mmCIF file of C-alpha atoms in Angstrom:
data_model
loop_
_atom_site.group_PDB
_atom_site.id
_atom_site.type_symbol
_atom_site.label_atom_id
_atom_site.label_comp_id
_atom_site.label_asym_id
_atom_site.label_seq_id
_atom_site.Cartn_x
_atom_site.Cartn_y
_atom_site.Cartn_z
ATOM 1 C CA UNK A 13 0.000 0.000 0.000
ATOM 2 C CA UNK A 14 0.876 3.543 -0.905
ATOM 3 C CA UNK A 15 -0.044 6.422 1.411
ATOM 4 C CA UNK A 16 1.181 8.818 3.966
ATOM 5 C CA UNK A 17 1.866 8.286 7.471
ATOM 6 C CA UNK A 18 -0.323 10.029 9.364
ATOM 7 C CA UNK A 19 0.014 11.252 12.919
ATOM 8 C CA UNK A 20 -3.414 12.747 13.566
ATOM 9 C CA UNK A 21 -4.864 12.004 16.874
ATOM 10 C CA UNK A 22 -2.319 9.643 17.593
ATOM 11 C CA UNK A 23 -0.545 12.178 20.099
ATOM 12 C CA UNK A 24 2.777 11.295 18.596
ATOM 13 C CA UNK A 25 5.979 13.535 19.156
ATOM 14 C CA UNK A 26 7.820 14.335 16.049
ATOM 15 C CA UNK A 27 11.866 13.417 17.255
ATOM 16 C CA UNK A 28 14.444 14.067 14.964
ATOM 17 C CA UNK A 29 16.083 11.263 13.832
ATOM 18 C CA UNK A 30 19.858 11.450 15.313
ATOM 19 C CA UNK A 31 22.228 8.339 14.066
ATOM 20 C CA UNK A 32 26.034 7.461 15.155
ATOM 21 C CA UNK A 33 26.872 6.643 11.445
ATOM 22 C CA UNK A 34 30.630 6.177 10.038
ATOM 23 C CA UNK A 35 29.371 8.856 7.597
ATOM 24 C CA UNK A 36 30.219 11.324 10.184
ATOM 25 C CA UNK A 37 34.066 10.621 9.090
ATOM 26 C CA UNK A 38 32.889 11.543 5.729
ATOM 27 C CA UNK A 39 32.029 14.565 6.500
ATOM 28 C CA UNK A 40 34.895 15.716 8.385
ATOM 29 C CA UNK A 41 33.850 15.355 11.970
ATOM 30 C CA UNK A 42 36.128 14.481 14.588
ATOM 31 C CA UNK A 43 35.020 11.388 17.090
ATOM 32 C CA UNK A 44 34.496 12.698 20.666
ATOM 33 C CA UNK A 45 36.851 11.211 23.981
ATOM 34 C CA UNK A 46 35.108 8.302 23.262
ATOM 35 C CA UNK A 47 35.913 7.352 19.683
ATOM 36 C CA UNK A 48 32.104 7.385 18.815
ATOM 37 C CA UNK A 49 31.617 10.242 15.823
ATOM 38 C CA UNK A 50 28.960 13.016 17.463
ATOM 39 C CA UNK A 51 25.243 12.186 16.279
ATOM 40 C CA UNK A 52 23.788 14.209 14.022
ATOM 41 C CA UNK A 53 20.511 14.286 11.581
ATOM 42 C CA UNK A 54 20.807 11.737 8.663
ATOM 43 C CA UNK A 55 20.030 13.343 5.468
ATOM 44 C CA UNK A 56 18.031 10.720 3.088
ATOM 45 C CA UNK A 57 18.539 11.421 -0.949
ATOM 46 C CA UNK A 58 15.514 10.825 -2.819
ATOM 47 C CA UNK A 59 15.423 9.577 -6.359
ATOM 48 C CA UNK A 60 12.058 9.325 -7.921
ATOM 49 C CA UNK A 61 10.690 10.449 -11.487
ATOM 50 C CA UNK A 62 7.140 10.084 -9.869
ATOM 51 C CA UNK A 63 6.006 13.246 -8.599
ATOM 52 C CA UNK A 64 3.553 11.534 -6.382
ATOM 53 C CA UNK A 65 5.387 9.176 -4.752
ATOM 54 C CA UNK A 66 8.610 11.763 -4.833
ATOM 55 C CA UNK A 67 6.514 13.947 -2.084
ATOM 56 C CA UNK A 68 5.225 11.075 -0.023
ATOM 57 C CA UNK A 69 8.563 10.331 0.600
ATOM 58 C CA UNK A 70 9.924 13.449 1.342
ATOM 59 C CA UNK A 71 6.815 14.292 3.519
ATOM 60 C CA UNK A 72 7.113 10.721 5.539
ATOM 61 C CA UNK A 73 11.011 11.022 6.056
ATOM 62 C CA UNK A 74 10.609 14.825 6.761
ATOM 63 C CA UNK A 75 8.094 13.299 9.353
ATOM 64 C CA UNK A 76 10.581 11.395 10.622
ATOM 65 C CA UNK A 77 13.060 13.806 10.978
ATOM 66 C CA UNK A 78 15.128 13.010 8.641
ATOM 67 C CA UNK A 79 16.518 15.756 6.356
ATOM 68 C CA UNK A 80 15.674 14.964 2.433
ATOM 69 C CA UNK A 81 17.082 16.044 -0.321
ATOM 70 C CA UNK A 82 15.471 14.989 -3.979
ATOM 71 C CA UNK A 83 15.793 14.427 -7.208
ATOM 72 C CA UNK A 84 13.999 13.414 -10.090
ATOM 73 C CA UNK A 85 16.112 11.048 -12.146
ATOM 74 C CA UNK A 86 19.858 9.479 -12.076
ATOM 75 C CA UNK A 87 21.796 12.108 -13.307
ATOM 76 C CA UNK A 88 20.346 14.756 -10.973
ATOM 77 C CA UNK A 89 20.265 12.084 -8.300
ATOM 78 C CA UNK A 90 24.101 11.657 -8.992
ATOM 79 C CA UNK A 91 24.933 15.529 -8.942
ATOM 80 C CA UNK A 92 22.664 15.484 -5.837
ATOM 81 C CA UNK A 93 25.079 12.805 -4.130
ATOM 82 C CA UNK A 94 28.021 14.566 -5.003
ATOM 83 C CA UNK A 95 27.154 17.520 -3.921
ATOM 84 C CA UNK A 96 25.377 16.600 -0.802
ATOM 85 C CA UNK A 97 26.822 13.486 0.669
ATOM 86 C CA UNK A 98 23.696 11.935 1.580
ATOM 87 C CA UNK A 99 23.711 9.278 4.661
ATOM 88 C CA UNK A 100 21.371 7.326 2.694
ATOM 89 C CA UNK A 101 20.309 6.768 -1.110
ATOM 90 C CA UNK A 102 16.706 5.484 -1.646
ATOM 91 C CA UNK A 103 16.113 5.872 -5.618
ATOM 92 C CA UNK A 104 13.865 4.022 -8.187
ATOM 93 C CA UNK A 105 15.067 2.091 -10.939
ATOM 94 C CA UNK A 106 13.313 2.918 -14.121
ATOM 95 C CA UNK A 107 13.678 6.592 -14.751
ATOM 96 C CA UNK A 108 14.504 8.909 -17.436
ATOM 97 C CA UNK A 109 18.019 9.873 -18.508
ATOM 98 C CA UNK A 110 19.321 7.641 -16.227
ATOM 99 C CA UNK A 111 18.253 4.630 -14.380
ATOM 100 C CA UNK A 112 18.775 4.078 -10.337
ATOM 101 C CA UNK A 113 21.256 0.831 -11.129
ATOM 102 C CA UNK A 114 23.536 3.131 -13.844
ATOM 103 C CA UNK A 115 23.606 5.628 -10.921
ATOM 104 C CA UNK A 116 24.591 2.606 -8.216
ATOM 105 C CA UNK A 117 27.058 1.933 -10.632
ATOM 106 C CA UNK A 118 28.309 5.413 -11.225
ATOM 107 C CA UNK A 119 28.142 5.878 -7.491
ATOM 108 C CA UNK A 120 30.243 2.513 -6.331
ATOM 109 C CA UNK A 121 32.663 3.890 -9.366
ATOM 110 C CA UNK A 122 33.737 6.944 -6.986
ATOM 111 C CA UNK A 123 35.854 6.061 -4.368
ATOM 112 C CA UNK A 124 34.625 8.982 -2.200
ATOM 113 C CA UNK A 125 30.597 7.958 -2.763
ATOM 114 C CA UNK A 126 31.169 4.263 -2.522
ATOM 115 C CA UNK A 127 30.539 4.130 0.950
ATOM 116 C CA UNK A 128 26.898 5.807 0.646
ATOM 117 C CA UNK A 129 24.159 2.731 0.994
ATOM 118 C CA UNK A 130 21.963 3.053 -1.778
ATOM 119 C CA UNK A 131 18.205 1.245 -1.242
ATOM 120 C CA UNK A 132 16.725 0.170 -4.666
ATOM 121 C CA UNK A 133 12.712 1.012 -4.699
ATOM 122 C CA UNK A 134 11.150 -0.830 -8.364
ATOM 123 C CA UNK A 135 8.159 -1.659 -9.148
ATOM 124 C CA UNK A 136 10.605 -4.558 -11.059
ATOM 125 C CA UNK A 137 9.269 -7.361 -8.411
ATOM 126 C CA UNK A 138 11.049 -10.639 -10.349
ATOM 127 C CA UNK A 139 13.387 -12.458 -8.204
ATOM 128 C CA UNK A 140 16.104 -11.754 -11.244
ATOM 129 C CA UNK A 141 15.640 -7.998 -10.823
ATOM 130 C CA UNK A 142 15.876 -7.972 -6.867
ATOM 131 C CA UNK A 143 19.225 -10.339 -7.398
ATOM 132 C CA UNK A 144 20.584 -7.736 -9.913
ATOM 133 C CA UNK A 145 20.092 -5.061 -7.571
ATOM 134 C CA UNK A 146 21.805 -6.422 -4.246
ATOM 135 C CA UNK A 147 24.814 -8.048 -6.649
ATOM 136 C CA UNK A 148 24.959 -4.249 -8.453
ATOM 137 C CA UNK A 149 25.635 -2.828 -4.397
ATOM 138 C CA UNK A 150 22.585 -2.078 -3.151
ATOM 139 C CA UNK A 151 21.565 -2.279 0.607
ATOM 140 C CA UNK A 152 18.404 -3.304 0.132
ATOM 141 C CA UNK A 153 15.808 -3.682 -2.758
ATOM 142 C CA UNK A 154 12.112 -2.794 -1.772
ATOM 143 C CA UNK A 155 9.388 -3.596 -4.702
ATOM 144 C CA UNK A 156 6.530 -1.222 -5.341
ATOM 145 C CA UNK A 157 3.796 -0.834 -3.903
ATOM 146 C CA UNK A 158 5.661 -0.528 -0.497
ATOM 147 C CA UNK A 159 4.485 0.100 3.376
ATOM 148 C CA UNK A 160 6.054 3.445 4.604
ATOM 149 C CA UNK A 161 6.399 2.376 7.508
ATOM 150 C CA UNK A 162 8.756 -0.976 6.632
ATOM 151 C CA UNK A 163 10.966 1.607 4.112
ATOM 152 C CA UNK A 164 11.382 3.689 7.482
ATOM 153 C CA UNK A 165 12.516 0.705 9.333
ATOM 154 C CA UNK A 166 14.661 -0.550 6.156
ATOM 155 C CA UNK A 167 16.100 3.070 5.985
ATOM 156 C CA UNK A 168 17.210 3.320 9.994
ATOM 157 C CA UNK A 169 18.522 -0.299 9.503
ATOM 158 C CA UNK A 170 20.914 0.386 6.880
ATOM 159 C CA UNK A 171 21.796 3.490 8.803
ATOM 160 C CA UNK A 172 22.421 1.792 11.944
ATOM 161 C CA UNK A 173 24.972 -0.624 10.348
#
């Protein structure tokens, strides 16, 4: 199923979503006394050509707390990563310009964005496809439609490791 997460009524505090993530070497920041790198937001990149579903991500990981950046296909998704250093890389496959596995494979090419987990979101749902994906270097592979809620859980697990 496809929809928003909604909070109403629920009485549910928004926290922002704070991860000890080897990215924070990445970006330059020294570990504290204790060797642990400080925690900080994790900033998701979005890749989606879908206008509808690009928004109900970005509202659901904004919900989260996360801080999202998007983009609309592979090549803007690429400039996006280079640019931004994402902690995370959720993109689609089939898009125009360029697909999600050309940019896995331009990402995995650079030394300095290798590092960034990339989670595959297709509506491609054959076992070949999902195989494809994880050999290419993706984290994790996610078929549409998806739950919100298990691509939040996905996301914070791939962060976490």
């Amino acid at each position: 199923m496809l929809y928003p997460l909604s909070y109403e009524g629920w009485g549910v505090t928004r926290y922002r979503v704070t991860v000890r993530c080897r990215s924070a070497e990445r970006h330059g920041r020294p570990p504290d006394r204790s060797g642990r790198y400080d925690a900080r937001v994790a900033t998701v990149l979005v890749v989606e050509d879908d206008p509808v579903i690009l928004q109900l991500l970005e509202v659901n990981f904004e919900l989260e707390g996360f801080s999202v950046v998007t983009a609309k296909d592979g090549f803007e998704g690429l400039t996006q990563a280079k640019e931004g250093r994402p902690d995370v890389i959720v993109t689609d496959i089939m898009m125009p310009r360029r697909s999600g596995l050309e940019m896995l494979a331009d990402l995995k090419a650079d030394g300095a964005l290798a590092e960034i987990p990339v989670i595959l979101l297709s509506a491609k749902a054959q076992t070949a496809d999902v195989r494809a994906g994880l050999e290419a270097g993706a984290a994790d592979y996610i078929t549409k439609p998806f739950e919100p809620l298990d691509l939040l859980e996905r996301v914070q697990r791939v962060l976490a490791s």
